[in-house]
Amino acid sequence: MQGVADLFDVSDARKRALLQALGLLHSSGKLDNAALSSLDGLLQSARVHCLSKIELYFLHDAAQLKQPLNLRNEAAAVSLLLAALAEPAGQAHAGSAQQATSLLQQLSGYSETLWPELASGDLALSGGATSSDASGSAAGSPPLGVPAPPGSAAADFEEWAREQGVQAGITIASFGALRGCATTRDIRPGEKALSIPQSVLIYEDTVRQTDLGRMLMAIPNLTIDNLLIIFTMIDRHDEESQWARYWRSLPEKYYTGLSFPDELVRELAGTAAHLELTRAQAHLRQQYAASRPLFDMLLQAYPQFLKPDWFDYESYLWAAELWYSYAFEIEFPEAAGGEGDAAAQAAAEHEGASGHSGKAAMPKSRSAAGGGSKAGKARRRQGSSGSPVDTATQNGSSGGSSKPVMVPFACHINHSPWPHCVRYGRVNPATRTLDYPAFRPCPKGQQVFISYGPVPNLKLLCYYGFVVAGNPHDLVPLQLEIPDGPHRAQQEAALAALGISLEHSLQDGPLSMQLLACLRVIAATVPELQLIKKKKARPLAGPINAENEVQAVGTLRAALEGILLPLEELPLLAQQAEPAAAPATVADGSAEQQLRGLHIDQQQEQEQQQPQHLPAGLQPGPASSTTTAAEEPVHPGSCNENGFDADWRMSRHFCRVYLEGQRAILRRSLQECDALVAAAPDSSAP
C-alpha cells in the first residue's frame, strides 16, 4: 500500500536500521509493501516512525517494537494509521480500497481493546465510583461529568463556541472537585472529539486582524511573544472583543511554578526544579521590567482606553502563565507545504502536544561540567530543558514553521499520560480546522483527556503547576564528565565516533545503552580505547570486560548515591504527610499501583488541614465546583476554581510528588547498577 508507505520517514539512520532489523525495509531503502498489507506490519512501521528522541535513547532492541513499546508511542502510531487509512491517500493503488477498509476495521477493533489498563486509569484520573452516585456512574466505572450550569461563564463560552462554528462532541463539566470535559456522545477510535475553525484560534495572524493587534504591531521591535502576552493583557478586558466570552471562562489566577512563593521554591533547594524555577521566575521578572517602559507609553497614549492595573506584574504573570500552560505549537498548512504534502502531514503526527508558546520567553538552563576522577564523574544535569517548547521536538514535530496558538475549548481539556487524543498538532489543510481525533473509545458522559506529550514532572511542575504520580515520562537528567588526563582526547574521539554525547537521562526502568557505553568509554584504559577504535570492542552492544564494567558502573553508582542522599534529606520528603483517603477504589490493582492516585477529600482537609490531593495525572481544569455544579468556589482554605488553594498546600503536595518521582528513579537506577555489576563476570569478554 504505497499511499500508507509514504507516511513513514525512512531518512533517519537509526529508524532505518530498526525497520531493516524488523524485516520491513528492503536493502533498496524502500518499505516492504507486503509487510504493510498486514495490521502487524503497519503497526510496527508506525511505531518506528513515531519514536521520540527519548524513546530511541532508551530503546535496547528492535524486537521491542514487535509489540507496544509504551502507551505514548502506541497512541501516536494508532492515531497516525487511523487518519491515514481513512484518507484516499491510504488507498492510492487501484483495488486497494477494500484492503484499506479491512485494515481500518481491524485497527478500530484493536483500538477498542488497546491496553486494558486505560479503563482503570480513566477511573483513577476522574475520581472513581464505588456505587451508583448522583451523576449516574455505576460501580467500577469513571464518574459521569456534570455539565456547567446555564448562565455560568463556561456555559456562555460553549454557546459562543458553537456560534463560531466549533463542532464539539464534548462539554465542559465538573468531576467532583475539578473541571474538565465530558463527552456528549460515545466517541469511537478515529472520530473527532473536537473540531475548531482556524479563525477561532488566537495566534499571530488572527491578532494582527484586530484593531488592537494592528496598533501593537506598529510598535518597533516587538517580539511575537510580547505581542501575544500584551494583547492578552489588554484584550481580556475588552467586552467587544471576539474572544471576550473565552477570556471570561478562564480562572482569575494560575498556580504554576512561575508564581510559586519564594518559601516554596526554597523547599526544593538542591534539585533541578529549584534551579529551573529560580531562573524562570527571574527571567519573567526581567522580561516584565524590560516591558515596563512600553506599558507606560501605552498608558500615556491611550488613557481613555487603558487602566494602570492592567499592566501590573500580576496581570503580566497571569498572561504569561496562560500562554505557557494553555497554548500549543500548531503547524499551519501554508508553512508545511500546503495541501497534498504527505510527508509534512505525516511528520505532523507529533503528539499534540507541544503544549506551549514559550519558546522565546523561557531560557534553557544547564549546569556546567566540572572536574572528575580517573573514571570520570556523573552529576545531575540541572534543569536540562527549561523551555517548554522542547516538547514539540520530543514528540516528533516536522521541524516546519509552527506558531504558538491559544486554542479555545481545547484548553479546557485535562492532560493525562493516558489520554484519548494525541494527534492534533496541525491545521487540516482541506477544512481549515484544528481537529482532535480520538485513538481509543470514550463513552458518553466520561471525561476525555489529551496529552501534552511525553512531559517529565520537572516541566509539569514549573510550567503547569502540577505533576503526575507514577509519570511514565519522568526523567532524572544526568551530565557525564570526562576527567582531565593523558588520554582524554582519545576518549572524546571514541565518543564522537560512536555518536554519544555526555548528556544523559535516567528513567524508572533499565539504564540507557548510550549511558552505559559513555561510562565504559570514560572508564576505558588506553588498550581498551584501541579496541574500541578498531571495533573489536563495542561498548554500545555490551561490556568491554569485567574490570571496565565494574569501574564504569561503580562510577555511576557513586554519583547516584551523591544525588540521592541530599534529596532524601529535604524536609518535603523527610516530613511526608499521610495521603488522604481516596473516595473511591481503582478497579485494576496494577493500574492503581501504576497511577498511585491521590484524591481530594475536602472534609478531611478542612478538619485536619492536610495537603489536598488531586487525581494522579490530572491537569487542573480552568474552573471547578466543589460539590455540585450549581455551587460557586469553595470556602476559604479549600480548593479554588482551579483546583488549588491560596495557601499553596496543593502546590507543596505536587512538589513532594515530584521529589518522590526523582527518588524512585534514582533508587531504580541503583538497582540496575547492582544487577550489572553482578552480571559483569559472566557477560564480559575474556
XYZ file of C-alpha atoms in Angstrom:
686
model
C 0.000 0.000 0.000
C 2.146 2.769 -1.325
C -0.099 5.576 -0.051
C 0.379 4.431 3.525
C 4.058 3.664 2.960
C 4.603 7.308 2.032
C 3.673 8.273 5.586
C 6.756 6.670 7.068
C 10.006 8.589 7.155
C 12.990 6.355 6.323
C 15.570 9.143 6.190
C 16.656 8.796 9.828
C 19.553 6.331 10.057
C 18.550 4.817 13.405
C 14.930 4.349 12.394
C 16.009 2.896 9.061
C 18.185 0.375 10.888
C 15.258 -0.599 13.094
C 12.997 -1.116 10.082
C 15.633 -3.309 8.464
C 16.060 -5.333 11.675
C 12.299 -5.907 11.719
C 12.337 -7.043 8.079
C 10.193 -4.110 6.973
C 12.753 -2.311 4.793
C 14.414 -3.657 1.669
C 18.106 -3.127 1.004
C 16.984 -0.715 -1.717
C 15.685 1.588 1.011
C 12.002 1.018 0.263
C 9.441 -0.360 2.663
C 8.114 -3.855 2.025
C 4.597 -3.405 0.618
C 3.736 -6.988 1.513
C 4.509 -6.289 5.165
C 2.370 -3.156 5.042
C -0.576 -5.235 3.881
C -0.979 -6.639 7.387
C -2.011 -4.776 10.512
C 1.030 -6.109 12.351
C 3.424 -4.775 9.705
C 1.680 -1.413 9.646
C 1.806 -1.095 13.424
C 5.497 -1.976 13.598
C 6.314 0.553 10.867
C 4.238 3.231 12.582
C 5.873 2.522 15.954
C 9.298 3.091 14.413
C 8.123 6.249 12.661
C 6.604 7.673 15.870
C 9.609 7.010 18.105
C 10.543 10.127 20.049
C 14.149 11.022 20.773
C 13.871 9.845 24.358
C 12.302 6.540 23.265
C 15.135 5.988 20.827
C 17.554 6.808 23.616
C 16.176 4.118 25.927
C 15.428 1.517 23.242
C 17.557 -1.618 23.647
C 16.452 -3.806 20.760
C 14.309 -3.609 17.616
C 12.354 -6.629 18.823
C 10.742 -4.400 21.454
C 8.744 -2.819 18.625
C 7.031 -6.068 17.665
C 4.590 -5.224 20.450
C 3.538 -1.916 22.015
C 6.614 -0.128 23.343
C 4.674 2.182 25.633
C 1.357 3.974 25.561
C 2.668 7.223 24.103
C 4.285 5.542 21.140
C 1.352 3.195 20.562
C -1.133 6.064 20.760
C 0.838 8.053 18.196
C 1.169 5.034 15.884
C -2.514 4.081 16.071
C -3.628 7.696 15.611
C -1.425 8.093 12.555
C -2.788 4.926 10.951
C -6.412 5.692 11.791
C -6.131 9.006 9.966
C -4.128 7.605 7.045
C -6.355 4.615 6.333
C -9.447 6.799 6.318
C -7.986 9.081 3.622
C -7.801 8.451 -0.135
C -4.001 8.566 0.152
C -4.216 5.306 2.044
C -5.912 3.748 -0.975
C -3.564 5.043 -3.640
C -3.300 1.837 -5.649
C -6.246 0.653 -7.709
C -8.015 -2.140 -5.947
C -6.588 -1.246 -2.522
C -9.738 0.450 -1.202
C -11.172 -2.822 0.031
C -7.874 -3.738 1.633
C -7.624 -0.351 3.347
C -11.187 -0.678 4.626
C -10.396 -4.112 6.046
C -7.257 -2.816 7.749
C -9.159 0.158 9.134
C -11.757 -2.164 10.637
C -9.024 -4.304 12.178
C -7.272 -1.233 13.562
C -10.507 0.148 15.018
C -11.128 -3.173 16.720
C -7.581 -3.145 18.070
C -8.107 0.382 19.410
C -11.268 -0.675 21.237
C -9.287 -3.033 23.463
C -5.945 -1.221 23.464
C -4.194 -1.527 26.807
C -6.972 -2.597 29.212
C -5.240 -0.661 31.989
C -6.568 2.515 30.373
C -10.045 1.828 31.717
C -8.697 1.706 35.263
C -6.591 4.760 34.511
C -9.711 6.660 33.481
C -11.350 5.579 36.720
C -8.481 6.826 38.883
C -7.917 10.055 36.980
C -11.588 11.014 37.104
C -12.070 10.241 40.776
C -13.659 6.811 40.531
C -17.007 5.465 41.630
C -17.803 2.708 44.097
C -21.554 2.716 43.651
C -24.165 4.477 41.613
C -23.913 8.152 42.501
C -25.745 11.352 41.772
C -24.013 11.743 38.449
C -25.226 8.362 37.285
C -21.932 6.469 37.484
C -22.100 2.751 38.007
C -19.788 0.897 40.344
C -16.344 0.320 38.882
C -16.668 2.933 36.142
C -15.427 6.522 35.850
C -17.901 9.127 37.105
C -20.041 10.987 34.637
C -19.378 14.685 34.308
C -21.922 17.253 35.469
C -22.268 19.884 32.703
C -21.720 23.536 33.528
C -24.985 25.115 34.733
C -26.883 27.505 32.421
C -25.786 31.083 32.852
C -22.284 30.176 34.023
C -19.205 31.548 32.275
C -18.422 28.039 30.979
C -21.912 27.572 29.501
C -21.752 31.017 27.917
C -18.368 30.167 26.409
C -19.745 26.962 24.888
C -22.620 28.911 23.317
C -20.088 31.322 21.813
C -18.001 28.416 20.538
C -20.994 26.945 18.720
C -21.709 30.351 17.188
C -18.125 30.426 15.905
C -18.525 27.077 14.150
C -16.774 24.879 16.714
C -18.005 21.295 16.429
C -17.686 19.564 19.763
C -18.557 16.097 20.955
C -17.582 17.272 24.428
C -18.848 19.725 27.013
C -17.212 21.464 29.968
C -18.204 19.524 33.075
C -17.434 19.037 36.747
C -15.912 15.800 38.004
C -16.182 16.120 41.741
C -13.931 18.994 42.752
C -12.337 19.520 39.357
C -13.363 20.699 35.952
C -12.619 19.036 32.642
C -14.551 17.992 29.556
C -17.073 15.161 29.255
C -18.157 13.530 26.022
C -21.714 14.268 24.867
C -21.851 11.030 22.854
C -19.925 7.815 22.523
C -16.682 8.625 20.700
C -15.099 5.791 18.748
C -11.500 5.432 17.548
C -10.840 7.810 14.664
C -13.799 10.087 15.442
C -13.248 13.754 16.250
C -13.913 14.851 19.788
C -13.399 18.466 18.781
C -13.003 20.488 15.572
C -12.135 24.194 15.792
C -12.112 26.619 12.827
C -8.795 28.329 12.223
C -10.490 31.732 12.600
C -11.279 30.954 16.270
C -7.651 30.345 17.180
C -5.706 33.122 18.908
C -2.275 33.492 17.341
C -0.134 35.961 15.452
C -2.266 36.073 12.298
C -5.670 36.483 13.961
C -4.303 39.011 16.446
C -2.987 41.129 13.570
C -6.504 41.307 12.146
C -7.813 43.172 15.205
C -7.552 46.925 15.805
C -5.564 46.280 18.981
C -3.253 43.887 17.170
C -2.565 46.360 14.378
C -1.777 49.037 16.941
C 0.642 46.760 18.783
C 2.279 45.633 15.539
C 3.207 49.258 14.872
C 5.492 49.216 17.925
C 9.104 48.753 16.764
C 10.993 45.593 17.749
C 8.023 43.952 19.469
C 8.577 40.197 19.539
C 5.750 37.764 18.826
C 5.903 36.517 22.413
C 5.436 40.015 23.788
C 2.773 40.755 21.194
C 0.674 37.810 22.356
C 1.171 38.494 26.067
C 0.419 42.228 25.814
C -2.550 41.580 23.529
C -3.930 39.164 26.132
C -3.362 41.634 28.995
C -5.499 44.232 27.204
C -7.996 42.202 25.183
C -9.268 40.227 28.198
C -10.809 43.481 29.466
C -12.482 44.384 26.162
C -16.183 43.459 26.250
C -16.330 43.958 22.480
C -13.515 41.506 21.774
C -14.189 38.486 19.598
C -12.769 36.350 22.413
C -14.384 38.172 25.388
C -16.536 35.172 26.325
C -13.499 32.914 26.127
C -11.456 35.155 28.414
C -14.312 35.105 30.962
C -14.246 31.306 31.091
C -10.651 31.283 32.356
C -9.543 31.290 36.018
C -8.638 34.521 37.759
C -5.336 33.100 38.979
C -2.925 30.355 37.962
C -0.756 28.311 40.279
C 2.113 27.251 38.042
C 5.704 27.138 39.205
C 6.212 30.606 37.738
C 4.151 32.032 40.595
C 5.378 29.765 43.414
C 6.237 31.857 46.508
C 9.899 32.089 47.481
C 9.497 29.866 50.537
C 8.087 27.027 48.433
C 10.876 27.334 45.881
C 13.433 27.214 48.699
C 11.978 23.908 49.883
C 13.274 22.409 46.619
C 16.857 23.609 47.209
C 19.485 21.468 45.545
C 17.139 19.985 42.933
C 16.756 20.613 39.225
C 13.335 22.098 39.933
C 14.831 24.679 42.283
C 17.289 25.867 39.659
C 14.665 25.827 36.925
C 12.104 27.756 38.967
C 14.652 30.282 40.207
C 15.878 31.026 36.696
C 12.405 31.031 35.139
C 10.924 33.394 37.720
C 13.902 35.738 37.497
C 13.700 35.711 33.708
C 9.998 36.545 33.782
C 10.581 39.497 36.117
C 13.371 40.718 33.851
C 11.016 40.481 30.883
C 8.413 42.482 32.762
C 10.930 45.151 33.785
C 12.082 45.431 30.183
C 8.461 45.834 29.052
C 7.522 48.380 31.721
C 8.532 51.451 29.624
C 6.317 50.139 26.829
C 3.395 49.774 29.228
C 3.904 53.333 30.468
C 3.955 54.579 26.882
C 0.678 52.793 26.106
C -0.966 54.231 29.236
C 0.121 57.748 28.286
C -1.020 57.337 24.674
C -4.420 55.771 25.425
C -5.502 56.912 28.933
C -9.165 56.791 27.973
C -8.983 53.113 26.992
C -6.347 51.526 29.228
C -6.061 51.196 33.007
C -2.830 51.028 35.052
C -3.793 47.840 36.902
C -3.993 46.004 33.562
C -0.197 46.326 33.393
C 0.967 45.449 36.882
C 3.167 42.401 37.404
C 0.291 40.159 38.482
C -1.518 40.884 35.212
C 1.642 40.219 33.241
C 2.215 36.985 35.172
C -1.385 35.866 34.518
C -1.000 36.332 30.775
C 2.413 34.668 30.704
C 1.196 31.647 32.676
C -1.836 31.395 30.419
C 0.346 31.118 27.333
C 2.822 28.725 28.928
C 0.067 26.465 30.278
C -2.667 26.564 27.668
C -1.028 27.388 24.358
C 0.044 24.817 21.771
C 2.593 24.848 18.996
C 0.462 24.380 15.890
C 1.646 23.861 12.339
C -0.277 25.622 9.586
C -0.627 24.247 6.041
C 0.889 27.346 4.444
C 4.116 26.743 6.344
C 4.082 22.975 5.926
C 3.887 22.916 2.162
C 0.174 23.206 1.584
C -2.332 20.557 0.629
C -1.003 17.297 -0.643
C 2.263 17.495 1.245
C 2.055 13.951 2.605
C 5.466 13.992 4.246
C 4.656 17.146 6.195
C 1.296 15.754 7.247
C 2.918 12.529 8.392
C 5.606 14.355 10.318
C 2.924 16.469 11.966
C 1.712 13.413 13.843
C 3.646 14.721 16.813
C 1.619 14.122 19.902
C -0.429 17.105 20.195
C 1.416 18.420 22.280
C 3.774 20.751 22.025
C 1.907 22.311 24.755
C 3.421 25.734 24.919
C 4.111 29.060 23.387
C 7.109 29.936 25.495
C 9.885 29.413 23.013
C 11.500 32.818 23.385
C 10.291 33.668 26.848
C 11.761 30.750 28.788
C 15.512 30.133 28.633
C 17.197 26.769 28.532
C 19.382 26.145 31.545
C 22.156 23.649 32.039
C 24.888 23.418 34.613
C 28.467 23.495 33.501
C 30.606 20.388 33.659
C 33.147 20.146 36.419
C 36.199 18.074 37.166
C 36.292 14.381 37.900
C 38.264 11.336 38.908
C 40.092 8.872 36.692
C 36.891 7.149 35.636
C 35.063 10.401 35.173
C 32.243 11.949 37.123
C 28.483 11.849 36.724
C 26.209 14.531 38.043
C 22.623 15.601 37.724
C 22.058 17.820 34.706
C 20.182 20.669 36.325
C 17.138 21.983 34.510
C 18.074 20.277 31.307
C 15.163 21.544 29.284
C 13.709 24.657 30.724
C 11.992 25.755 27.563
C 8.581 24.142 27.308
C 8.780 24.188 23.536
C 11.306 21.341 23.680
C 8.325 19.015 23.985
C 7.421 19.580 20.355
C 10.774 18.263 19.249
C 10.482 15.294 21.545
C 7.101 14.497 20.061
C 8.445 14.377 16.544
C 7.428 17.723 15.118
C 8.179 18.046 11.455
C 10.530 20.916 12.077
C 8.477 23.114 9.770
C 7.127 26.519 10.671
C 4.802 26.356 13.651
C 3.263 29.060 15.782
C 2.212 29.451 19.410
C -1.573 29.259 19.446
C -4.254 29.684 22.093
C -6.955 27.121 21.324
C -10.338 27.987 22.864
C -12.149 24.884 24.150
C -9.118 22.587 23.856
C -7.531 24.446 26.756
C -10.367 23.201 28.965
C -9.471 19.536 28.333
C -7.323 17.983 31.035
C -3.942 16.402 30.411
C -3.057 12.786 31.109
C -0.216 10.462 30.114
C -3.063 8.011 29.385
C -5.127 10.184 27.008
C -7.799 9.734 24.346
C -6.471 12.295 21.847
C -2.828 12.759 20.885
C -2.654 13.775 17.228
C -3.689 17.410 16.955
C -0.593 19.369 16.018
C -1.563 20.651 12.568
C -4.415 22.573 10.995
C -6.272 20.432 8.455
C -5.424 21.976 5.053
C -8.728 20.883 3.497
C -11.141 22.083 6.185
C -9.002 24.782 7.833
C -9.849 23.318 11.206
C -7.790 22.080 14.123
C -9.107 18.595 14.818
C -8.824 16.355 17.887
C -9.440 12.748 16.788
C -9.615 10.019 19.430
C -7.415 6.952 19.109
C -9.441 4.958 21.645
C -13.095 4.993 22.696
C -14.563 7.333 25.280
C -18.132 6.519 26.417
C -20.748 9.245 26.656
C -20.510 11.359 29.790
C -16.997 10.293 30.816
C -14.009 12.601 30.949
C -11.892 12.917 27.825
C -8.147 13.575 28.130
C -5.500 14.902 25.786
C -1.722 14.554 26.034
C 0.829 17.328 26.043
C 3.349 14.718 25.003
C 5.996 12.812 26.995
C 6.455 15.606 29.521
C 8.557 14.874 32.641
C 7.412 16.125 36.016
C 10.071 18.855 36.041
C 8.322 20.647 33.186
C 4.861 19.915 34.522
C 5.704 21.407 37.903
C 7.416 24.510 36.551
C 5.114 25.431 33.685
C 1.776 23.844 34.613
C 1.894 23.710 38.407
C 1.014 20.034 38.764
C 2.799 16.711 38.384
C 1.827 13.117 37.628
C 2.374 10.468 40.284
C 3.940 7.482 38.540
C 4.556 9.614 35.431
C 5.818 7.171 32.775
C 7.698 10.044 31.133
C 9.512 11.269 34.211
C 13.299 11.586 33.992
C 16.331 12.498 36.039
C 18.758 14.446 33.822
C 22.417 13.497 34.147
C 25.632 15.113 32.937
C 28.718 12.934 32.494
C 32.210 14.388 32.519
C 35.499 13.172 31.083
C 38.295 13.693 33.608
C 41.448 15.522 32.643
C 44.144 13.005 31.788
C 46.643 11.880 29.168
C 44.066 10.004 27.067
C 41.165 12.461 27.308
C 41.453 13.229 23.590
C 41.170 9.529 22.753
C 38.072 9.218 24.935
C 36.473 12.212 23.257
C 37.277 10.782 19.839
C 35.791 7.412 20.790
C 32.562 9.035 21.963
C 32.363 11.125 18.799
C 32.868 8.048 16.625
C 30.075 6.275 18.483
C 27.780 9.289 18.246
C 27.403 9.532 22.025
C 27.138 12.778 23.977
C 27.834 13.484 27.642
C 24.214 14.454 28.357
C 22.027 11.602 29.547
C 18.851 10.753 31.404
C 17.598 8.183 33.889
C 14.151 6.623 33.869
C 12.219 4.371 36.215
C 13.441 1.405 34.206
C 16.544 -0.051 32.555
C 19.557 2.188 32.006
C 20.120 3.512 28.508
C 22.661 1.654 26.372
C 24.078 5.035 25.372
C 24.616 5.981 29.011
C 26.377 2.689 29.708
C 28.509 2.996 26.578
C 29.546 6.502 27.582
C 30.577 5.284 31.034
C 32.531 2.387 29.505
C 34.468 4.767 27.262
C 35.188 7.157 30.134
C 36.443 4.269 32.269
C 38.472 2.708 29.408
C 42.231 2.272 29.525
C 44.407 3.083 26.514
C 44.423 -0.553 25.288
C 40.637 -0.690 25.668
C 40.273 2.553 23.703
C 42.357 0.991 20.939
C 39.985 -1.984 20.864
C 37.050 0.415 20.552
C 38.773 2.292 17.742
C 39.388 -0.973 15.863
C 35.793 -2.030 16.551
C 36.988 -5.098 18.408
C 35.119 -3.814 21.446
C 31.582 -2.455 21.073
C 30.533 -0.532 24.188
C 27.052 0.106 22.754
C 26.473 -3.632 22.488
C 27.716 -4.682 25.911
C 30.586 -4.716 28.413
C 34.182 -4.350 27.198
C 35.393 -6.613 30.003
C 34.583 -7.288 33.642
C 37.042 -4.781 35.122
C 35.908 -1.962 32.862
C 32.240 -2.737 33.544
C 32.679 -2.727 37.311
C 34.527 0.595 37.208
C 32.069 2.204 34.792
C 29.005 1.134 36.741
C 30.707 1.901 40.063
C 31.292 5.472 38.917
C 27.632 5.854 38.100
C 26.565 4.255 41.369
C 28.689 6.615 43.456
C 27.286 9.610 41.596
C 23.703 8.465 42.040
C 24.218 7.983 45.757
C 25.652 11.502 45.899
C 22.449 12.846 44.337
C 20.055 10.678 46.322
C 21.378 11.371 49.822
C 20.757 15.150 49.921
C 17.450 14.635 48.112
C 16.176 12.322 50.840
C 17.178 14.845 53.499
C 14.928 17.576 52.087
C 12.147 18.419 54.570
C 9.491 17.884 51.899
C 10.479 14.213 51.763
C 11.623 13.761 55.345
C 8.296 15.058 56.699
C 5.853 13.341 54.392
C 2.197 13.852 55.042
C -0.064 10.843 55.190
C -2.142 10.654 51.988
C -5.816 11.431 52.260
C -8.178 8.507 51.935
C -9.332 8.076 48.357
C -13.098 8.472 47.879
C -13.127 5.506 45.522
C -11.210 2.383 44.717
C -9.463 1.615 41.465
C -10.809 -1.483 39.790
C -7.492 -2.779 38.500
C -4.770 -3.263 41.088
C -1.905 -2.995 38.609
C -3.247 0.297 37.319
C -3.683 1.513 40.869
C -0.034 0.777 41.556
C 0.958 2.464 38.298
C -1.094 5.580 38.855
C -0.652 5.822 42.630
C -3.536 8.266 42.553
C -4.276 10.630 45.399
C -7.740 12.149 45.568
C -9.212 15.202 47.176
C -11.079 14.639 50.419
C -12.283 18.125 51.211
C -13.900 17.320 54.522
C -10.700 15.755 55.832
C -8.701 18.714 54.523
C -10.888 21.217 56.346
C -10.793 19.229 59.591
C -7.096 18.279 59.606
C -5.590 20.977 57.345
C -3.738 18.240 55.458
C -2.464 18.844 51.918
C -5.153 18.296 49.306
C -4.612 15.681 46.643
C -5.580 15.675 43.003
C -6.060 12.512 40.976
C -2.694 11.475 39.560
C -2.059 12.898 36.128
C -5.000 15.284 36.172
C -4.360 18.757 34.849
C -6.482 21.118 36.961
C -9.247 22.497 34.804
C -9.862 26.192 34.315
C -12.746 26.155 36.779
C -14.262 23.692 39.179
C -17.178 23.208 41.516
C -16.633 21.642 44.897
C -19.856 19.734 45.471
C -22.473 20.373 42.835
C -22.347 22.143 39.511
C -24.514 24.977 40.799
C -22.197 25.918 43.631
C -19.589 28.654 43.403
C -15.909 28.351 44.507
C -15.379 26.732 47.879
C -14.858 28.275 51.302
C -11.526 29.868 52.241
C -8.794 27.351 52.911
C -10.003 24.775 50.378
C -9.737 24.466 46.610
C -10.485 27.398 44.363
C -11.938 27.065 40.881
C -8.565 25.936 39.527
C -8.213 23.028 41.945
C -5.648 24.811 44.154
C -5.704 26.615 47.490
C -4.380 30.071 48.303
C -2.085 28.656 50.971
C -0.181 26.625 48.358
C -0.798 23.320 50.150
C -1.737 21.649 46.873
C 1.375 23.028 45.184
C 3.517 21.821 48.070
C 1.974 18.376 47.661
C 2.915 18.393 43.964
C 6.467 19.413 44.876
C 6.609 16.396 47.168
C 5.309 14.102 44.428
C 7.978 15.490 42.079
C 10.671 14.663 44.636
C 9.217 11.199 45.221
C 9.423 10.553 41.496
C 13.048 11.648 41.361
C 13.847 9.425 44.329
C 12.111 6.430 42.745
C 14.107 6.833 39.530
C 17.396 7.136 41.409
C 16.647 4.073 43.526
C 15.683 2.062 40.449
C 18.872 3.152 38.699
C 20.918 1.992 41.693
C 19.226 -1.400 41.455
C 20.128 -1.531 37.771
C 23.747 -0.752 38.674
C 23.841 -3.622 41.179
C 22.420 -6.025 38.598
C 25.006 -5.003 36.014
C 27.899 -5.451 38.429
C 26.597 -8.872 39.436
C 26.346 -9.936 35.797
C 29.670 -8.440 34.671
C 31.914 -11.533 35.156
C 29.621 -13.780 33.136
C 28.874 -11.332 30.336
C 32.420 -9.975 29.861
C 34.844 -10.983 27.186
C 37.943 -12.944 28.347
